[in-house]
């Protein structure tokens, strides 16, 4: 008789044959930097997550480094917003100043710069608009300009999240032309028009003022399209491809993983985080157990990199283990 239970008899045996593990090096922690001074704003829909002004961010930076997280994804929230998102590509913009501050305080910390106009535009969409239509080709030069500005500030990775067609190609060309041939692009390749983003829009002040993002973000029903998006971004010059959200799209991660050897990042997004936090705060679930199971599920599906608001907790739990 084949007794599979022999492999499960105790923790030592289970560890010996375990197929998937989570390491701190897998994790990226998203952060929110806001214009102003002496600001540490709690985000009500994301318990434990805050908006920081640059002068208050050092305390969070100490926490990140203290638990051994090696990479962050930065989102800047400007005071001034306009139709063309001019603060996104201003060398003295909030995100650029924050990147310089972080690289000065923690030069070895990997800084991933999100590239999108939505946090910087008065209308909250990810591109330029004309008669309430999001303009693809007209937006590309601004994304290129933003990418070069973030690179000049010291970003280690450029992460375009706008979902405009062709943006990886023009960003790669712009980076190369400006002396950043070795700078990596982590593309939000399969970014779905998901209901899981609502808490993020509270955090980043990026809700659209009209309509939605379904004309440029992906239909949640489609998986073959996601494969085409990922392969297209690789062809255009992406070094890492991202799938977002994670938990409702584990099948997409797996299918893309089967099609390419390129590294895959998965974004365990704000709504996924907030649901776990809410259930844990009500005593309905074991937070640590659920979060670690989610992390394993994402990794098992084929992701190498996990962007998650749980990162600091996961790092501490790994130390306890």
CSV table of C-alpha atoms in Angstrom, one decimal:
chain,number,residue,atom,x,y,z
A,1,UNK,CA,0.0,0.0,0.0
A,2,UNK,CA,1.3,3.5,-0.9
A,3,UNK,CA,1.2,5.5,2.3
A,4,UNK,CA,1.6,9.2,1.4
A,5,UNK,CA,1.2,10.0,5.1
A,6,UNK,CA,4.7,8.9,5.7
A,7,UNK,CA,5.8,12.2,4.2
A,8,UNK,CA,3.6,14.2,6.7
A,9,UNK,CA,4.4,12.4,10.0
A,10,UNK,CA,6.0,15.5,11.6
A,11,UNK,CA,7.2,19.0,10.8
A,12,UNK,CA,10.8,17.9,10.2
A,13,UNK,CA,9.6,15.4,7.6
A,14,UNK,CA,7.2,17.9,6.1
A,15,UNK,CA,9.9,20.5,5.7
A,16,UNK,CA,12.2,18.0,4.1
A,17,UNK,CA,9.9,17.3,1.2
A,18,UNK,CA,8.2,20.7,1.0
A,19,UNK,CA,8.0,21.9,-2.6
A,20,UNK,CA,7.4,25.6,-2.2
A,21,UNK,CA,8.7,28.1,0.3
A,22,UNK,CA,8.5,31.9,0.9
A,23,UNK,CA,11.7,33.9,1.5
A,24,UNK,CA,12.1,37.5,2.4
A,25,UNK,CA,13.8,38.0,-0.9
A,26,UNK,CA,10.5,37.2,-2.7
A,27,UNK,CA,8.7,40.2,-1.1
A,28,UNK,CA,8.2,43.8,-2.3
A,29,UNK,CA,6.5,46.3,0.1
A,30,UNK,CA,4.3,49.0,-1.5
A,31,UNK,CA,4.6,52.5,0.2
A,32,UNK,CA,2.7,55.8,-0.1
A,33,UNK,CA,4.5,59.1,0.1
A,34,UNK,CA,2.4,62.3,0.3
A,35,UNK,CA,3.2,65.9,-0.1
A,36,UNK,CA,3.5,68.0,3.1
A,37,UNK,CA,5.3,67.9,6.5
A,38,UNK,CA,4.9,65.8,9.6
A,39,UNK,CA,2.2,63.6,8.1
A,40,UNK,CA,1.5,60.0,9.0
A,41,UNK,CA,-2.1,59.4,7.8
A,42,UNK,CA,-3.7,56.0,8.5
A,43,UNK,CA,-5.6,54.5,5.6
A,44,UNK,CA,-8.8,53.4,7.1
A,45,UNK,CA,-9.6,50.8,4.5
A,46,UNK,CA,-6.1,49.3,4.8
A,47,UNK,CA,-5.4,48.7,8.5
A,48,UNK,CA,-1.7,49.1,9.4
A,49,UNK,CA,-0.8,51.0,6.2
A,50,UNK,CA,-0.1,54.8,6.2
A,51,UNK,CA,0.6,57.7,4.0
A,52,UNK,CA,3.9,59.3,5.0
A,53,UNK,CA,5.4,62.7,4.2
A,54,UNK,CA,9.1,62.5,3.3
A,55,UNK,CA,10.2,63.9,6.7
A,56,UNK,CA,8.2,61.2,8.6
A,57,UNK,CA,9.1,58.3,6.3
A,58,UNK,CA,12.4,57.5,8.0
A,59,UNK,CA,10.5,55.7,10.8
A,60,UNK,CA,8.9,53.4,8.3
A,61,UNK,CA,12.2,53.0,6.5
A,62,UNK,CA,13.7,51.7,9.7
A,63,UNK,CA,10.9,49.2,10.1
A,64,UNK,CA,11.4,48.0,6.5
A,65,UNK,CA,15.1,47.5,6.9
A,66,UNK,CA,14.7,46.1,10.4
A,67,UNK,CA,12.7,43.2,9.3
A,68,UNK,CA,14.9,42.5,6.3
A,69,UNK,CA,12.7,43.5,3.4
A,70,UNK,CA,15.0,44.4,0.4
A,71,UNK,CA,12.6,46.0,-2.1
A,72,UNK,CA,9.8,48.6,-2.1
A,73,UNK,CA,7.3,49.9,-4.6
A,74,UNK,CA,6.8,53.6,-4.3
A,75,UNK,CA,3.6,55.6,-5.0
A,76,UNK,CA,3.8,59.4,-4.8
A,77,UNK,CA,0.7,61.6,-4.0
A,78,UNK,CA,1.2,65.2,-5.1
A,79,UNK,CA,-0.5,68.2,-3.8
A,80,UNK,CA,-1.0,69.7,-7.2
A,81,UNK,CA,-2.8,67.7,-9.9
A,82,UNK,CA,-3.7,68.8,-13.4
A,83,UNK,CA,-5.0,67.5,-16.7
A,84,UNK,CA,-1.6,66.3,-18.0
A,85,UNK,CA,-0.2,65.0,-14.7
A,86,UNK,CA,2.8,67.3,-14.8
A,87,UNK,CA,4.0,66.4,-11.4
A,88,UNK,CA,4.6,62.8,-12.6
A,89,UNK,CA,7.6,63.9,-14.7
A,90,UNK,CA,8.8,66.9,-12.7
A,91,UNK,CA,12.3,66.2,-11.4
A,92,UNK,CA,11.3,68.0,-8.2
A,93,UNK,CA,8.0,66.0,-7.9
A,94,UNK,CA,7.0,64.3,-4.7
A,95,UNK,CA,8.0,60.8,-5.9
A,96,UNK,CA,11.4,61.9,-7.3
A,97,UNK,CA,12.3,63.7,-4.0
A,98,UNK,CA,11.2,60.6,-2.1
A,99,UNK,CA,13.3,58.3,-4.1
A,100,UNK,CA,16.4,60.5,-3.6
A,101,UNK,CA,15.7,60.6,0.1
A,102,UNK,CA,15.3,56.8,0.3
A,103,UNK,CA,18.5,56.1,-1.7
A,104,UNK,CA,20.4,58.5,0.5
A,105,UNK,CA,19.3,56.9,3.7
A,106,UNK,CA,19.2,53.2,2.4
A,107,UNK,CA,21.3,52.9,-0.8
A,108,UNK,CA,21.0,49.1,-0.9
A,109,UNK,CA,17.2,49.1,-0.7
A,110,UNK,CA,15.8,48.3,-4.1
A,111,UNK,CA,13.3,51.1,-5.2
A,112,UNK,CA,10.7,50.3,-7.8
A,113,UNK,CA,9.1,53.3,-9.3
A,114,UNK,CA,5.5,53.0,-10.4
A,115,UNK,CA,5.0,54.8,-13.7
A,116,UNK,CA,1.4,55.9,-14.3
A,117,UNK,CA,-0.4,59.3,-14.5
A,118,UNK,CA,-3.5,58.4,-12.4
A,119,UNK,CA,-2.1,59.7,-9.1
A,120,UNK,CA,-1.0,63.0,-10.8
A,121,UNK,CA,-4.0,63.8,-13.0
A,122,UNK,CA,-7.0,65.9,-11.9
A,123,UNK,CA,-9.3,63.4,-13.6
A,124,UNK,CA,-7.7,60.3,-12.1
A,125,UNK,CA,-7.2,58.4,-15.3
A,126,UNK,CA,-3.9,56.8,-16.4
A,127,UNK,CA,-3.5,58.7,-19.6
A,128,UNK,CA,-4.4,62.0,-21.3
A,129,UNK,CA,-8.0,62.5,-22.1
A,130,UNK,CA,-10.0,64.1,-25.0
A,131,UNK,CA,-13.8,64.2,-24.8
A,132,UNK,CA,-13.6,61.6,-21.9
A,133,UNK,CA,-11.6,59.2,-24.1
A,134,UNK,CA,-8.3,58.0,-22.8
A,135,UNK,CA,-5.7,58.7,-25.5
A,136,UNK,CA,-3.1,56.0,-25.9
A,137,UNK,CA,-0.4,57.2,-28.2
A,138,UNK,CA,-0.5,60.8,-26.9
A,139,UNK,CA,0.2,59.5,-23.4
A,140,UNK,CA,3.3,57.5,-24.3
A,141,UNK,CA,5.8,60.4,-24.5
A,142,UNK,CA,4.7,61.5,-20.9
A,143,UNK,CA,5.2,58.0,-19.6
A,144,UNK,CA,8.7,57.9,-21.2
A,145,UNK,CA,9.5,61.3,-19.7
A,146,UNK,CA,8.3,60.1,-16.2
A,147,UNK,CA,10.4,57.0,-16.5
A,148,UNK,CA,13.6,58.9,-17.2
A,149,UNK,CA,12.8,61.3,-14.4
A,150,UNK,CA,12.4,58.4,-12.0
A,151,UNK,CA,15.6,56.9,-13.2
A,152,UNK,CA,17.5,60.2,-12.8
A,153,UNK,CA,16.2,60.3,-9.2
A,154,UNK,CA,17.7,56.9,-8.5
A,155,UNK,CA,15.0,54.3,-9.1
A,156,UNK,CA,16.4,50.8,-9.5
A,157,UNK,CA,13.4,49.5,-11.5
A,158,UNK,CA,10.8,51.2,-13.6
A,159,UNK,CA,7.3,49.7,-13.4
A,160,UNK,CA,4.8,51.0,-15.9
A,161,UNK,CA,1.2,50.3,-14.6
A,162,UNK,CA,-0.8,52.4,-17.0
A,163,UNK,CA,-1.7,49.7,-19.5
A,164,UNK,CA,-1.3,51.9,-22.6
A,165,UNK,CA,-0.4,49.8,-25.7
A,166,UNK,CA,3.2,50.1,-26.7
A,167,UNK,CA,4.5,51.8,-23.6
A,168,UNK,CA,7.2,49.3,-22.7
A,169,UNK,CA,8.8,49.8,-26.1
A,170,UNK,CA,8.9,53.6,-25.9
A,171,UNK,CA,10.1,53.5,-22.2
A,172,UNK,CA,12.9,51.1,-23.1
A,173,UNK,CA,14.0,53.3,-25.9
A,174,UNK,CA,13.9,56.4,-23.7
A,175,UNK,CA,15.8,54.8,-20.9
A,176,UNK,CA,18.5,53.5,-23.3
A,177,UNK,CA,18.8,56.9,-25.0
A,178,UNK,CA,19.4,58.6,-21.6
A,179,UNK,CA,22.1,56.3,-20.4
A,180,UNK,CA,20.0,53.8,-18.5
A,181,UNK,CA,20.5,50.7,-20.6
A,182,UNK,CA,21.0,48.5,-17.5
A,183,UNK,CA,17.8,49.7,-15.7
A,184,UNK,CA,15.2,47.0,-15.4
A,185,UNK,CA,11.5,47.4,-16.5
A,186,UNK,CA,9.0,45.5,-14.5
A,187,UNK,CA,5.8,45.8,-16.6
A,188,UNK,CA,2.3,45.5,-15.2
A,189,UNK,CA,1.6,43.3,-18.2
A,190,UNK,CA,-1.7,41.7,-17.3
A,191,UNK,CA,-3.5,44.3,-15.1
A,192,UNK,CA,-7.1,43.6,-14.8
A,193,UNK,CA,-10.0,46.1,-14.4
A,194,UNK,CA,-10.6,44.7,-10.9
A,195,UNK,CA,-12.9,45.5,-8.0
A,196,UNK,CA,-10.0,44.7,-5.7
A,197,UNK,CA,-8.4,48.1,-6.1
A,198,UNK,CA,-10.8,50.2,-4.1
A,199,UNK,CA,-8.7,50.6,-0.9
A,200,UNK,CA,-5.6,51.6,-3.0
A,201,UNK,CA,-7.6,54.4,-4.5
A,202,UNK,CA,-8.2,55.7,-1.0
A,203,UNK,CA,-4.5,55.5,-0.3
A,204,UNK,CA,-3.2,57.0,-3.6
A,205,UNK,CA,-6.1,59.5,-4.1
A,206,UNK,CA,-6.4,58.1,-7.6
A,207,UNK,CA,-10.1,57.3,-8.2
A,208,UNK,CA,-11.2,58.3,-11.7
A,209,UNK,CA,-13.5,61.4,-11.7
A,210,UNK,CA,-15.6,59.9,-14.6
A,211,UNK,CA,-16.2,56.5,-16.1
A,212,UNK,CA,-13.9,53.6,-15.3
A,213,UNK,CA,-10.7,52.0,-16.6
A,214,UNK,CA,-12.2,49.1,-18.5
A,215,UNK,CA,-11.2,50.5,-21.9
A,216,UNK,CA,-7.5,50.0,-21.1
A,217,UNK,CA,-7.3,47.6,-18.2
A,218,UNK,CA,-8.1,43.9,-18.9
A,219,UNK,CA,-11.4,42.2,-18.8
A,220,UNK,CA,-11.4,39.8,-15.8
A,221,UNK,CA,-12.9,37.1,-17.9
A,222,UNK,CA,-9.9,36.8,-20.3
A,223,UNK,CA,-6.8,34.6,-19.9
A,224,UNK,CA,-5.6,34.2,-23.5
A,225,UNK,CA,-5.4,37.9,-23.8
A,226,UNK,CA,-3.3,38.0,-20.6
A,227,UNK,CA,-0.8,35.7,-22.2
A,228,UNK,CA,-0.6,37.9,-25.3
A,229,UNK,CA,-0.1,41.0,-23.2
A,230,UNK,CA,2.7,39.3,-21.3
A,231,UNK,CA,4.5,38.0,-24.4
A,232,UNK,CA,4.1,41.3,-26.1
A,233,UNK,CA,5.7,43.2,-23.2
A,234,UNK,CA,8.6,40.8,-23.2
A,235,UNK,CA,9.1,41.4,-26.9
A,236,UNK,CA,9.0,45.1,-26.3
A,237,UNK,CA,11.8,44.9,-23.7
A,238,UNK,CA,10.3,44.1,-20.3
A,239,UNK,CA,12.6,42.2,-17.9
A,240,UNK,CA,9.9,41.2,-15.5
A,241,UNK,CA,6.2,40.8,-16.2
A,242,UNK,CA,3.5,41.4,-13.6
A,243,UNK,CA,0.0,40.0,-13.1
A,244,UNK,CA,-2.4,42.0,-11.0
A,245,UNK,CA,-4.4,41.1,-8.8
A,246,UNK,CA,-3.0,37.9,-7.5
A,247,UNK,CA,-5.4,35.7,-5.6
A,248,UNK,CA,-8.3,35.8,-8.1
A,249,UNK,CA,-5.9,35.3,-11.0
A,250,UNK,CA,-3.7,32.4,-9.9
A,251,UNK,CA,-4.7,30.5,-13.0
A,252,UNK,CA,-3.3,33.4,-15.1
A,253,UNK,CA,0.0,33.3,-13.2
A,254,UNK,CA,0.2,29.6,-13.9
A,255,UNK,CA,-0.6,29.8,-17.6
A,256,UNK,CA,1.8,32.7,-18.1
A,257,UNK,CA,4.5,30.8,-16.2
A,258,UNK,CA,4.0,27.8,-18.5
A,259,UNK,CA,4.5,30.0,-21.5
A,260,UNK,CA,7.7,31.9,-20.5
A,261,UNK,CA,10.8,31.6,-18.4
A,262,UNK,CA,10.8,35.3,-17.7
A,263,UNK,CA,10.4,36.3,-14.0
A,264,UNK,CA,6.8,36.8,-13.0
A,265,UNK,CA,5.7,39.3,-10.3
A,266,UNK,CA,2.3,39.1,-8.7
A,267,UNK,CA,0.6,42.0,-7.0
A,268,UNK,CA,-1.4,40.9,-3.9
A,269,UNK,CA,-3.5,44.0,-4.1
A,270,UNK,CA,-5.2,46.3,-1.5
A,271,UNK,CA,-8.6,44.7,-1.6
A,272,UNK,CA,-7.1,41.2,-1.0
A,273,UNK,CA,-5.1,42.7,1.9
A,274,UNK,CA,-8.1,44.5,3.4
A,275,UNK,CA,-10.4,41.5,3.3
A,276,UNK,CA,-7.9,39.4,5.3
A,277,UNK,CA,-7.3,42.2,7.8
A,278,UNK,CA,-11.1,42.8,8.3
A,279,UNK,CA,-11.7,39.1,8.9
A,280,UNK,CA,-8.8,38.8,11.2
A,281,UNK,CA,-9.9,41.9,13.2
A,282,UNK,CA,-13.3,40.3,13.7
A,283,UNK,CA,-11.7,37.1,14.9
A,284,UNK,CA,-13.0,35.0,12.0
A,285,UNK,CA,-9.7,33.8,10.7
A,286,UNK,CA,-6.1,33.1,11.9
A,287,UNK,CA,-4.4,36.0,10.1
A,288,UNK,CA,-0.9,34.5,10.1
A,289,UNK,CA,-2.0,31.2,8.8
A,290,UNK,CA,-4.2,32.7,6.0
A,291,UNK,CA,-1.6,35.2,4.8
A,292,UNK,CA,1.2,32.6,4.7
A,293,UNK,CA,-1.2,30.2,2.8
A,294,UNK,CA,-1.9,33.0,0.3
A,295,UNK,CA,1.8,33.7,-0.2
A,296,UNK,CA,2.5,30.0,-0.8
A,297,UNK,CA,-0.4,29.9,-3.3
A,298,UNK,CA,0.9,32.8,-5.3
A,299,UNK,CA,4.4,31.4,-5.3
A,300,UNK,CA,3.2,27.9,-6.2
A,301,UNK,CA,1.2,29.3,-9.1
A,302,UNK,CA,4.5,30.5,-10.6
A,303,UNK,CA,5.3,34.0,-9.3
A,304,UNK,CA,8.9,34.7,-8.2
A,305,UNK,CA,8.2,38.1,-6.9
A,306,UNK,CA,5.2,39.0,-4.6
A,307,UNK,CA,4.2,42.6,-4.1
A,308,UNK,CA,2.2,42.7,-0.9
A,309,UNK,CA,1.1,45.0,1.9
A,310,UNK,CA,1.6,42.0,4.2
A,311,UNK,CA,5.4,42.0,3.5
A,312,UNK,CA,6.5,43.3,6.9
A,313,UNK,CA,4.3,40.8,8.8
A,314,UNK,CA,5.4,38.0,6.6
A,315,UNK,CA,9.1,38.9,7.2
A,316,UNK,CA,8.5,38.8,11.0
A,317,UNK,CA,6.7,35.5,10.8
A,318,UNK,CA,9.5,34.0,8.8
A,319,UNK,CA,11.9,35.1,11.5
A,320,UNK,CA,9.7,33.5,14.2
A,321,UNK,CA,9.7,30.3,12.2
